Amino acid sequence: MGHGSNDKLYITHTEHSVLGSHSASSGFKAKQEAPHPGARTPFDCCALSFQPFENPVCARNSDGTGNVFDLTNIIPWLKQHDNTNPITKEHLTPADLIQLHYSRKASGEIHDPISFKSFSVHSHIVAIAITGNVFLAESIKGGKDLLNDVAFKKQDVITLQNPHGLAPASIPSQPPSSSTKIAKAVVKPSTTQVAAVKSKEATPWNISPYSSGLPGASLTSTSVDPNVAGGAASKLVWDEEELMFEAISNPLKGKGKEKDVGKRRAYVRVVTSLGGGSLNLELFCEKAPKTCYNFLMLAREGKYDNCLFHRLIAGFMIQTGDPTGTGSGGKSYWETPFRDEYDLKGAAKHDSRGVLAMANKGANTNGSQFYITFKPAPHLDKKHTVFGKLVGGEEVLTALENLPRKEGTERPAKSVKITEVIIYQDPFEEYKTRLAAKLAKRAEGPKTVKPEKKEGDNINWFGVKVGSEATANDKIVDGGVGKYLNLKRAQDVSDIPSDEPSKKRKLGFGNFEGW
């Protein structure tokens, strides 16, 4: 039952995964690599008409493969399309066609003339260019056409069907040109590029502590491509803008900085065409960061310039921000509608006159249009995102409220536009500047600061200068404990050397004479 010489009654693990290609992922890989059956032309049909052929001919390709056509179909095609191969779009003349000779059984079924095996969609079919005979690939291993007794080379073998991607029995007929060699030489990476690839990639600053889960999924599922990336490569990456919004929303750290919300808010001036009057607005960036960022970025791009105040309801609000002036246009900075922020902690309310809020068509459909209220509107809470208020230009807001309207509409009778939007303070730009400086400092790496030398640092505990060859009898440097170590004292009598020879002290046991 086993493979080869194995006579066991079961398939071992090695036979299951290696010899028999029965591993868990081999079938899936083979299914991916093999072309779809519907994309292949049947081996007994013309590649042009998809009908069974009667006079088969082969058009040889440069990669050693070939396409089978019916002679009655390919000749008219070549005449009408200036000798162009219908499959590869390469140049093809009638003289390049090779007549094929198929062997058929009495029933009309095509088979191999040597082994008499019938052809099927799983057969590896080849043809010999010099004879035109068609065989199974396993029948031409001797290098001789056994029907005509003609020897052939591997360059003469044309692969007509190889559905399972087996080792090709043919080789390309055209050697690589010099231009191809030059191209390959250019594509070859240099040693510096290889070293750069092998070097450790920098970890992105916005990487998250959570994994994408792909390594684990590829380990347990055969339908997921293998993923062996580890470390930072398998981690998720936070969106940079969302990290910025979170940083602006959170209070600043430090003593007394929690109360300093002015640094987390933006201040802009909306200049109108109504006598040059302006509306000074304060944006609550800490309460609606994404909405404020959208407003500021659109203002920087000039999207609010020349926008009409297209809707006016006295005693309620005035609306603008549509570049088309119709009230139905206007896209966000991201070109797509973005989420509401009225449900965030500490969200502002429609609780006074001069409230700045986003206009929308429903939940999470914010674009570029906004409105300013003329009085409190608590019924709009939890429906529209409030992201600022009026802090200057009350007389301009009153003048806008008193504008006449066209009869039967909510459009002002006099066209009033936004001339420009001037930004005085933008916490998002300040955040980007701080982040850029932080990343630049991180890229430079830690700096080694050498300690400053002070007077006396080069004097050791004995008062000797470090690095000098001073001895105990040399001149002592003033200062330190060492000044007491070399004081001159009176020389004792016992220290004066005498002329008498001193007796040598006996060492050891001697010669044992006294025993």
Short mmCIF file of C-alpha atoms in Angstrom, two decimals:
data_model
loop_
_atom_site.label_atom_id
_atom_site.label_comp_id
_atom_site.label_asym_id
_atom_site.label_seq_id
_atom_site.Cartn_x
_atom_site.Cartn_y
_atom_site.Cartn_z
CA MET A 1 0.00 0.00 0.00
CA GLY A 2 2.90 2.36 0.72
CA HIS A 3 5.09 4.14 -1.81
CA GLY A 4 8.19 2.52 -3.29
CA SER A 5 9.50 -0.51 -1.41
CA ASN A 6 7.35 0.15 1.64
CA ASP A 7 5.04 -2.79 2.30
CA LYS A 8 3.25 -1.31 5.29
CA LEU A 9 -0.53 -1.37 5.30
CA TYR A 10 -0.70 2.35 5.93
CA ILE A 11 0.82 5.54 4.54
CA THR A 12 3.53 6.96 6.77
CA HIS A 13 3.87 10.65 7.56
CA THR A 14 6.83 11.05 5.17
CA GLU A 15 4.95 9.37 2.33
CA HIS A 16 1.87 11.43 3.08
CA SER A 17 3.64 14.82 3.04
CA VAL A 18 6.62 14.30 0.69
CA LEU A 19 6.42 11.32 -1.63
CA GLY A 20 2.74 11.43 -2.37
CA SER A 21 2.31 15.23 -2.16
CA HIS A 22 -0.62 14.74 0.18
CA SER A 23 0.20 17.59 2.54
CA ALA A 24 -2.53 19.88 3.77
CA SER A 25 -1.53 22.76 1.52
CA SER A 26 -0.26 20.99 -1.60
CA GLY A 27 -3.72 20.55 -3.08
CA PHE A 28 -4.56 24.19 -2.54
CA LYS A 29 -1.26 25.34 -4.10
CA ALA A 30 -1.70 23.06 -7.10
CA LYS A 31 -5.21 24.36 -7.53
CA GLN A 32 -3.91 27.92 -7.53
CA GLU A 33 -1.02 27.24 -9.91
CA ALA A 34 -2.98 25.23 -12.43
CA PRO A 35 -5.04 27.24 -14.93
CA HIS A 36 -8.79 27.08 -14.70
CA PRO A 37 -10.23 24.29 -16.90
CA GLY A 38 -12.48 26.80 -18.60
CA ALA A 39 -9.45 28.86 -19.66
CA ARG A 40 -7.88 25.96 -21.63
CA THR A 41 -8.77 24.98 -25.16
CA PRO A 42 -9.77 21.29 -25.43
CA PHE A 43 -6.91 19.23 -26.83
CA ASP A 44 -9.04 18.09 -29.83
CA CYS A 45 -10.39 21.53 -30.76
CA CYS A 46 -9.17 24.53 -32.73
CA ALA A 47 -7.91 27.38 -30.53
CA LEU A 48 -9.61 29.87 -32.85
CA SER A 49 -13.07 28.38 -33.35
CA PHE A 50 -13.21 26.08 -30.29
CA GLN A 51 -14.65 23.40 -32.56
CA PRO A 52 -13.19 19.91 -33.20
CA PHE A 53 -10.49 20.20 -35.87
CA GLU A 54 -10.25 18.18 -39.07
CA ASN A 55 -6.96 19.49 -40.48
CA PRO A 56 -4.86 20.32 -37.40
CA VAL A 57 -1.83 22.57 -37.67
CA CYS A 58 0.41 24.00 -34.94
CA ALA A 59 1.71 27.52 -34.45
CA ARG A 60 4.93 27.31 -32.46
CA ASN A 61 5.61 29.90 -29.74
CA SER A 62 8.97 31.21 -28.58
CA ASP A 63 8.65 29.56 -25.14
CA GLY A 64 8.46 26.03 -26.57
CA THR A 65 4.68 25.71 -26.43
CA GLY A 66 2.27 25.64 -29.33
CA ASN A 67 -1.35 26.35 -30.24
CA VAL A 68 -3.40 24.02 -32.39
CA PHE A 69 -5.61 25.50 -35.13
CA ASP A 70 -7.73 24.11 -37.92
CA LEU A 71 -6.18 24.93 -41.28
CA THR A 72 -9.52 26.15 -42.65
CA ASN A 73 -9.78 28.69 -39.81
CA ILE A 74 -6.25 30.00 -39.35
CA ILE A 75 -5.50 30.80 -43.03
CA PRO A 76 -8.41 33.29 -43.44
CA TRP A 77 -7.50 34.81 -40.08
CA LEU A 78 -3.89 35.43 -41.13
CA LYS A 79 -5.03 37.08 -44.37
CA GLN A 80 -7.46 39.40 -42.60
CA HIS A 81 -5.16 40.33 -39.68
CA ASP A 82 -1.82 40.83 -41.46
CA ASN A 83 -0.20 37.54 -40.36
CA THR A 84 -0.81 37.95 -36.63
CA ASN A 85 -1.08 35.03 -34.21
CA PRO A 86 -4.59 35.24 -32.67
CA ILE A 87 -3.33 33.94 -29.31
CA THR A 88 0.09 35.54 -28.74
CA LYS A 89 -0.32 38.50 -31.15
CA GLU A 90 3.12 37.71 -32.59
CA HIS A 91 4.03 37.57 -36.30
CA LEU A 92 2.88 34.31 -37.92
CA THR A 93 2.91 33.33 -41.60
CA PRO A 94 1.30 30.27 -43.25
CA ALA A 95 4.79 28.87 -43.87
CA ASP A 96 5.38 28.76 -40.08
CA LEU A 97 2.46 26.37 -39.52
CA ILE A 98 3.36 22.74 -38.76
CA GLN A 99 0.98 19.99 -39.88
CA LEU A 100 0.10 17.62 -37.02
CA HIS A 101 -0.64 13.89 -37.26
CA TYR A 102 -2.93 12.53 -34.55
CA SER A 103 -3.51 8.80 -34.01
CA ARG A 104 -7.15 7.81 -33.61
CA LYS A 105 -8.92 4.65 -32.59
CA ALA A 106 -11.75 3.12 -34.57
CA SER A 107 -14.18 5.04 -32.39
CA GLY A 108 -12.46 8.33 -33.35
CA GLU A 109 -10.86 8.80 -29.93
CA ILE A 110 -7.36 10.33 -30.04
CA HIS A 111 -4.65 8.25 -28.36
CA ASP A 112 -0.89 7.92 -28.01
CA PRO A 113 0.53 5.82 -30.87
CA ILE A 114 3.13 4.15 -28.62
CA SER A 115 1.31 3.34 -25.39
CA PHE A 116 -2.20 3.48 -26.87
CA LYS A 117 -3.35 5.57 -23.91
CA SER A 118 -6.26 7.85 -24.72
CA PHE A 119 -5.73 11.60 -24.45
CA SER A 120 -7.65 13.46 -21.74
CA VAL A 121 -7.72 16.87 -20.09
CA HIS A 122 -5.01 15.62 -17.70
CA SER A 123 -2.59 14.37 -20.40
CA HIS A 124 0.81 15.95 -21.04
CA ILE A 125 0.69 16.16 -24.86
CA VAL A 126 3.66 17.07 -27.07
CA ALA A 127 4.40 17.14 -30.80
CA ILE A 128 7.61 16.62 -32.80
CA ALA A 129 8.25 19.62 -35.07
CA ILE A 130 10.21 17.74 -37.76
CA THR A 131 7.60 14.95 -38.21
CA GLY A 132 4.37 16.48 -36.87
CA ASN A 133 3.53 13.34 -34.88
CA VAL A 134 1.71 13.84 -31.57
CA PHE A 135 2.60 11.78 -28.46
CA LEU A 136 2.31 11.70 -24.73
CA ALA A 137 5.39 13.22 -23.08
CA GLU A 138 6.29 9.88 -21.51
CA SER A 139 6.62 8.24 -24.97
CA ILE A 140 9.45 10.43 -26.31
CA LYS A 141 12.04 9.94 -23.59
CA GLY A 142 14.37 8.03 -25.93
CA GLY A 143 14.99 11.03 -28.20
CA LYS A 144 13.60 9.22 -31.26
CA ASP A 145 10.28 9.37 -33.08
CA LEU A 146 9.33 5.70 -33.01
CA LEU A 147 6.72 6.09 -35.75
CA ASN A 148 9.10 7.42 -38.39
CA ASP A 149 12.32 6.17 -36.75
CA VAL A 150 13.74 9.70 -36.79
CA ALA A 151 15.96 11.13 -34.09
CA PHE A 152 15.10 14.59 -32.77
CA LYS A 153 16.52 17.14 -30.40
CA LYS A 154 14.84 18.73 -27.42
CA GLN A 155 14.42 21.94 -29.42
CA ASP A 156 12.10 20.01 -31.77
CA VAL A 157 9.59 19.18 -29.02
CA ILE A 158 6.45 21.37 -28.84
CA THR A 159 4.26 21.27 -25.73
CA LEU A 160 0.59 21.30 -26.74
CA GLN A 161 -0.98 20.62 -23.32
CA ASN A 162 0.55 20.60 -19.85
CA PRO A 163 -2.38 21.11 -17.44
CA HIS A 164 -0.58 20.28 -14.18
CA GLY A 165 2.59 22.30 -14.73
CA LEU A 166 4.86 19.27 -15.04
CA ALA A 167 8.50 19.57 -16.05
CA PRO A 168 8.44 20.80 -19.67
CA ALA A 169 9.60 18.40 -22.38
CA SER A 170 10.48 21.33 -24.66
CA ILE A 171 12.80 24.30 -24.39
CA PRO A 172 12.49 27.84 -25.79
CA SER A 173 13.31 27.96 -29.45
CA GLN A 174 14.84 31.45 -29.35
CA PRO A 175 17.92 32.15 -27.22
CA PRO A 176 17.80 35.26 -25.07
CA SER A 177 18.84 38.32 -27.02
CA SER A 178 21.56 40.74 -26.04
CA SER A 179 18.97 43.29 -25.00
CA THR A 180 17.50 40.74 -22.62
CA LYS A 181 20.91 40.11 -21.12
CA ILE A 182 21.45 43.84 -20.69
CA ALA A 183 18.06 44.17 -19.03
CA LYS A 184 18.89 41.34 -16.65
CA ALA A 185 22.18 42.98 -15.82
CA VAL A 186 20.41 46.23 -15.05
CA VAL A 187 17.79 44.55 -12.87
CA LYS A 188 20.42 42.71 -10.83
CA PRO A 189 20.54 44.41 -7.44
CA SER A 190 23.77 45.86 -6.24
CA THR A 191 25.53 44.86 -3.05
CA THR A 192 24.51 48.10 -1.41
CA GLN A 193 20.85 47.40 -2.19
CA VAL A 194 21.15 43.89 -0.75
CA ALA A 195 22.79 45.28 2.35
CA ALA A 196 20.02 47.85 2.68
CA VAL A 197 17.39 45.11 2.43
CA LYS A 198 19.17 42.95 4.97
CA SER A 199 19.55 45.84 7.37
CA LYS A 200 16.95 46.13 10.07
CA GLU A 201 13.99 48.21 9.02
CA ALA A 202 13.06 51.14 11.19
CA THR A 203 10.07 50.57 13.42
CA PRO A 204 7.26 53.02 12.60
CA TRP A 205 6.42 55.42 15.39
CA ASN A 206 2.69 54.70 15.16
CA ILE A 207 2.93 50.91 15.53
CA SER A 208 0.36 49.32 17.83
CA PRO A 209 0.95 46.59 20.42
CA TYR A 210 -1.60 44.36 18.68
CA SER A 211 -0.80 41.82 15.98
CA SER A 212 -2.57 41.58 12.64
CA GLY A 213 -3.14 37.88 13.24
CA LEU A 214 -1.83 36.83 9.82
CA PRO A 215 1.01 34.60 11.10
CA GLY A 216 -1.39 32.63 13.27
CA ALA A 217 -4.06 32.46 10.57
CA SER A 218 -1.59 31.22 7.97
CA LEU A 219 -0.39 28.54 10.39
CA THR A 220 -3.84 27.07 10.99
CA SER A 221 -5.53 27.69 7.63
CA THR A 222 -4.56 26.43 4.18
CA SER A 223 -6.56 29.16 2.47
CA VAL A 224 -4.31 31.93 3.82
CA ASP A 225 -0.92 32.58 2.24
CA PRO A 226 1.98 31.66 4.56
CA ASN A 227 3.11 34.60 6.64
CA VAL A 228 6.29 34.18 8.67
CA ALA A 229 6.87 37.86 9.39
CA GLY A 230 7.57 38.50 13.03
CA GLY A 231 8.13 41.46 15.28
CA ALA A 232 7.04 44.84 13.95
CA ALA A 233 6.13 43.42 10.52
CA SER A 234 3.18 41.51 11.98
CA LYS A 235 1.89 44.38 14.12
CA LEU A 236 -0.95 46.71 13.24
CA VAL A 237 -0.21 50.36 12.56
CA TRP A 238 -2.37 53.08 14.03
CA ASP A 239 -3.73 55.81 11.79
CA GLU A 240 -1.59 58.92 12.27
CA GLU A 241 -4.56 61.28 12.16
CA GLU A 242 -6.46 59.28 14.78
CA LEU A 243 -3.44 59.45 17.07
CA MET A 244 -3.33 63.20 16.53
CA PHE A 245 -7.05 63.54 17.34
CA GLU A 246 -6.55 61.52 20.51
CA ALA A 247 -3.60 63.68 21.56
CA ILE A 248 -5.60 66.89 21.03
CA SER A 249 -8.62 65.51 22.91
CA ASN A 250 -6.64 64.51 26.00
CA PRO A 251 -5.69 67.31 28.42
CA LEU A 252 -2.09 68.44 28.53
CA LYS A 253 0.05 66.87 31.23
CA GLY A 254 1.61 69.03 33.89
CA LYS A 255 0.66 71.18 36.83
CA GLY A 256 -2.11 73.59 35.88
CA LYS A 257 -2.12 72.61 32.21
CA GLU A 258 -5.46 70.79 32.46
CA LYS A 259 -7.21 74.16 32.72
CA ASP A 260 -5.29 75.69 29.80
CA VAL A 261 -7.68 74.60 27.03
CA GLY A 262 -6.83 77.66 24.94
CA LYS A 263 -3.76 75.90 23.58
CA ARG A 264 -5.95 73.05 22.30
CA ARG A 265 -8.38 75.30 20.45
CA ALA A 266 -8.17 77.01 17.07
CA TYR A 267 -9.04 80.62 16.32
CA VAL A 268 -10.10 81.74 12.85
CA ARG A 269 -11.64 84.79 11.19
CA VAL A 270 -14.27 84.37 8.48
CA VAL A 271 -14.25 87.49 6.31
CA THR A 272 -17.55 88.14 4.51
CA SER A 273 -18.54 90.34 1.59
CA LEU A 274 -21.09 92.13 3.79
CA GLY A 275 -19.21 95.40 4.07
CA GLY A 276 -15.99 93.54 4.83
CA GLY A 277 -17.36 92.40 8.18
CA SER A 278 -15.82 89.38 9.85
CA LEU A 279 -16.95 86.57 12.12
CA ASN A 280 -14.35 85.55 14.71
CA LEU A 281 -14.74 81.88 15.61
CA GLU A 282 -13.27 79.69 18.32
CA LEU A 283 -13.06 75.99 17.37
CA PHE A 284 -13.40 73.32 20.08
CA CYS A 285 -10.61 71.04 18.86
CA GLU A 286 -10.55 69.11 22.12
CA LYS A 287 -14.29 68.30 21.89
CA ALA A 288 -14.65 67.60 18.14
CA PRO A 289 -11.09 67.06 16.81
CA LYS A 290 -11.95 65.46 13.48
CA THR A 291 -14.62 68.04 12.64
CA CYS A 292 -12.29 70.93 13.48
CA TYR A 293 -9.46 69.37 11.48
CA ASN A 294 -11.78 69.01 8.50
CA PHE A 295 -12.77 72.70 8.74
CA LEU A 296 -9.18 73.92 9.09
CA MET A 297 -7.82 71.82 6.22
CA LEU A 298 -10.63 72.92 3.88
CA ALA A 299 -9.93 76.53 4.87
CA ARG A 300 -6.20 76.09 4.15
CA GLU A 301 -7.02 74.69 0.71
CA GLY A 302 -9.30 77.65 -0.03
CA LYS A 303 -12.43 75.52 -0.38
CA TYR A 304 -14.50 78.03 1.61
CA ASP A 305 -13.48 81.03 -0.45
CA ASN A 306 -16.40 82.58 -2.41
CA CYS A 307 -18.93 80.24 -0.76
CA LEU A 308 -22.45 81.71 -0.57
CA PHE A 309 -24.59 81.92 2.53
CA HIS A 310 -27.25 79.90 0.72
CA ARG A 311 -29.75 79.29 3.54
CA LEU A 312 -31.14 81.82 6.03
CA ILE A 313 -33.89 81.32 8.61
CA ALA A 314 -34.35 84.36 10.84
CA GLY A 315 -34.44 83.46 14.52
CA PHE A 316 -32.87 80.08 13.80
CA MET A 317 -29.60 79.89 11.81
CA ILE A 318 -27.64 80.79 8.64
CA GLN A 319 -25.89 78.09 6.61
CA THR A 320 -22.89 78.10 4.24
CA GLY A 321 -19.87 76.01 3.19
CA ASP A 322 -21.16 74.63 -0.15
CA PRO A 323 -18.79 75.49 -3.03
CA THR A 324 -21.61 74.87 -5.52
CA GLY A 325 -23.93 77.32 -3.77
CA THR A 326 -26.91 74.97 -4.15
CA GLY A 327 -26.97 73.54 -0.64
CA SER A 328 -26.57 69.95 -1.86
CA GLY A 329 -22.81 69.84 -2.51
CA GLY A 330 -19.58 70.08 -0.61
CA LYS A 331 -17.18 67.25 0.22
CA SER A 332 -15.02 66.74 3.28
CA TYR A 333 -11.25 66.99 3.36
CA TRP A 334 -11.09 63.20 2.85
CA GLU A 335 -13.52 63.33 -0.11
CA THR A 336 -15.90 61.03 1.82
CA PRO A 337 -18.45 61.69 4.59
CA PHE A 338 -17.03 61.33 8.10
CA ARG A 339 -18.45 60.41 11.49
CA ASP A 340 -20.36 62.56 13.96
CA GLU A 341 -18.74 63.61 17.23
CA TYR A 342 -21.76 64.76 19.24
CA ASP A 343 -21.58 61.56 21.31
CA LEU A 344 -18.04 62.14 22.59
CA LYS A 345 -17.38 62.91 26.24
CA GLY A 346 -17.89 66.60 26.97
CA ALA A 347 -19.40 67.36 23.53
CA ALA A 348 -20.66 70.93 23.12
CA LYS A 349 -24.40 71.74 22.89
CA HIS A 350 -26.62 74.15 20.99
CA ASP A 351 -27.02 76.21 24.16
CA SER A 352 -26.48 79.80 23.03
CA ARG A 353 -26.45 82.24 20.15
CA GLY A 354 -23.49 81.98 17.75
CA VAL A 355 -23.01 78.21 18.01
CA LEU A 356 -21.00 76.76 15.10
CA ALA A 357 -22.11 73.26 13.99
CA MET A 358 -21.96 70.88 11.01
CA ALA A 359 -24.86 70.47 8.59
CA ASN A 360 -25.58 66.91 7.42
CA LYS A 361 -28.07 64.66 5.64
CA GLY A 362 -28.30 62.18 8.50
CA ALA A 363 -26.03 60.24 10.81
CA ASN A 364 -22.32 60.25 9.85
CA THR A 365 -22.79 62.23 6.61
CA ASN A 366 -20.69 65.31 7.42
CA GLY A 367 -19.09 67.11 4.51
CA SER A 368 -18.09 70.77 4.27
CA GLN A 369 -21.32 72.67 5.09
CA PHE A 370 -21.79 74.33 8.49
CA TYR A 371 -24.20 76.77 10.12
CA ILE A 372 -24.27 79.40 12.88
CA THR A 373 -27.29 79.65 15.16
CA PHE A 374 -29.14 82.85 16.06
CA LYS A 375 -30.48 81.39 19.31
CA PRO A 376 -30.21 78.21 21.40
CA ALA A 377 -31.42 75.10 19.53
CA PRO A 378 -31.43 72.17 22.00
CA HIS A 379 -33.54 70.07 19.60
CA LEU A 380 -30.43 69.75 17.34
CA ASP A 381 -28.33 68.15 20.08
CA LYS A 382 -27.37 64.52 19.33
CA LYS A 383 -28.11 65.24 15.67
CA HIS A 384 -25.43 67.73 14.61
CA THR A 385 -21.83 68.11 15.79
CA VAL A 386 -21.07 71.41 17.52
CA PHE A 387 -17.41 72.33 16.97
CA GLY A 388 -17.14 76.05 17.81
CA LYS A 389 -18.77 79.32 18.73
CA LEU A 390 -18.75 83.00 17.80
CA VAL A 391 -16.35 85.09 19.90
CA GLY A 392 -16.35 88.30 17.86
CA GLY A 393 -18.42 90.00 15.17
CA GLU A 394 -21.82 89.95 16.82
CA GLU A 395 -22.94 92.93 14.76
CA VAL A 396 -22.06 91.05 11.52
CA LEU A 397 -24.12 88.05 12.66
CA THR A 398 -27.04 90.38 13.39
CA ALA A 399 -26.70 91.95 9.95
CA LEU A 400 -26.78 88.49 8.36
CA GLU A 401 -29.92 87.61 10.32
CA ASN A 402 -31.66 90.77 9.10
CA LEU A 403 -30.98 90.09 5.41
CA PRO A 404 -34.14 89.91 3.28
CA ARG A 405 -35.05 86.57 1.70
CA LYS A 406 -36.48 85.63 -1.66
CA GLU A 407 -40.20 84.99 -1.52
CA GLY A 408 -41.08 81.36 -0.89
CA THR A 409 -37.46 80.31 -0.32
CA GLU A 410 -34.84 80.30 2.39
CA ARG A 411 -32.19 81.95 0.19
CA PRO A 412 -31.07 85.51 0.99
CA ALA A 413 -32.21 88.08 -1.59
CA LYS A 414 -28.73 89.61 -1.50
CA SER A 415 -25.75 87.40 -2.29
CA VAL A 416 -23.31 87.34 0.60
CA LYS A 417 -20.13 85.31 0.29
CA ILE A 418 -17.17 84.23 2.39
CA THR A 419 -14.22 86.21 1.08
CA GLU A 420 -11.53 84.30 2.94
CA VAL A 421 -10.83 82.36 6.12
CA ILE A 422 -7.81 83.49 8.16
CA ILE A 423 -6.34 80.99 10.65
CA TYR A 424 -4.62 82.52 13.68
CA GLN A 425 -4.02 79.43 15.82
CA ASP A 426 -4.06 75.77 14.76
CA PRO A 427 -3.20 73.14 17.42
CA PHE A 428 -2.98 70.44 14.76
CA GLU A 429 -0.11 72.20 12.97
CA GLU A 430 1.64 72.69 16.29
CA TYR A 431 1.22 68.97 17.00
CA LYS A 432 2.71 68.08 13.60
CA THR A 433 5.67 70.38 14.25
CA ARG A 434 6.34 68.78 17.65
CA LEU A 435 6.00 65.31 16.18
CA ALA A 436 8.41 66.07 13.33
CA ALA A 437 10.98 67.38 15.79
CA LYS A 438 10.53 64.33 18.00
CA LEU A 439 10.97 61.90 15.10
CA ALA A 440 14.01 63.80 13.84
CA LYS A 441 15.58 63.63 17.30
CA ARG A 442 14.82 59.90 17.47
CA ALA A 443 16.39 59.34 14.04
CA GLU A 444 19.61 61.06 15.13
CA GLY A 445 20.01 58.63 18.02
CA PRO A 446 21.24 59.28 21.55
CA LYS A 447 24.08 61.76 21.85
CA THR A 448 27.04 61.04 24.10
CA VAL A 449 27.72 64.14 26.19
CA LYS A 450 31.26 64.36 27.52
CA PRO A 451 31.46 65.64 31.11
CA GLU A 452 33.12 69.00 31.55
CA LYS A 453 36.54 68.87 33.17
CA LYS A 454 36.90 70.79 36.41
CA GLU A 455 40.00 72.01 38.18
CA GLY A 456 41.46 69.27 40.34
CA ASP A 457 39.84 66.35 38.47
CA ASN A 458 43.28 65.10 37.38
CA ILE A 459 44.64 64.87 40.99
CA ASN A 460 44.38 61.47 42.65
CA TRP A 461 43.81 60.71 46.35
CA PHE A 462 47.51 60.93 47.09
CA GLY A 463 47.77 64.43 45.61
CA VAL A 464 49.70 63.22 42.55
CA LYS A 465 48.73 64.40 39.09
CA VAL A 466 47.27 61.53 37.08
CA GLY A 467 49.56 60.49 34.22
CA SER A 468 52.76 61.88 35.73
CA GLU A 469 55.68 59.69 36.87
CA ALA A 470 56.00 61.32 40.25
CA THR A 471 57.37 59.22 43.09
CA ALA A 472 57.08 59.57 46.78
CA ASN A 473 60.32 61.60 46.93
CA ASP A 474 59.24 63.97 44.16
CA LYS A 475 57.71 67.30 44.83
CA ILE A 476 54.19 66.86 46.15
CA VAL A 477 51.39 68.89 44.69
CA ASP A 478 49.75 71.04 47.27
CA GLY A 479 46.35 69.97 48.43
CA GLY A 480 44.83 66.62 49.31
CA VAL A 481 45.73 64.07 51.90
CA GLY A 482 49.02 63.30 50.19
CA LYS A 483 50.72 66.38 51.63
CA TYR A 484 51.28 64.43 54.88
CA LEU A 485 52.86 61.34 53.29
CA ASN A 486 56.35 62.67 52.42
CA LEU A 487 57.31 64.68 55.49
CA LYS A 488 61.11 64.59 56.28
CA ARG A 489 61.94 63.07 59.67
CA ALA A 490 65.20 62.69 61.60
CA GLN A 491 67.25 59.74 60.51
CA ASP A 492 67.63 57.12 63.27
CA VAL A 493 71.06 55.76 64.26
CA SER A 494 69.95 52.30 63.43
CA ASP A 495 69.27 53.41 59.90
CA ILE A 496 72.93 54.49 59.34
CA PRO A 497 74.75 51.72 57.51
CA SER A 498 77.87 50.25 59.25
CA ASP A 499 81.06 48.88 57.76
CA GLU A 500 80.87 45.54 59.63
CA PRO A 501 79.60 42.72 57.53
CA SER A 502 76.29 41.47 58.67
CA LYS A 503 75.87 37.83 59.60
CA LYS A 504 73.89 35.82 57.21
CA ARG A 505 70.91 34.09 58.66
CA LYS A 506 70.82 30.35 58.26
CA LEU A 507 67.83 28.98 56.50
CA GLY A 508 66.53 25.43 56.64
CA PHE A 509 67.67 22.50 58.82
CA GLY A 510 71.32 22.43 57.73
CA ASN A 511 73.19 19.13 57.58
CA PHE A 512 71.79 17.65 60.80
CA GLU A 513 75.22 17.73 62.60
CA GLY A 514 73.79 18.77 65.90
CA TRP A 515 71.30 15.91 66.06
#
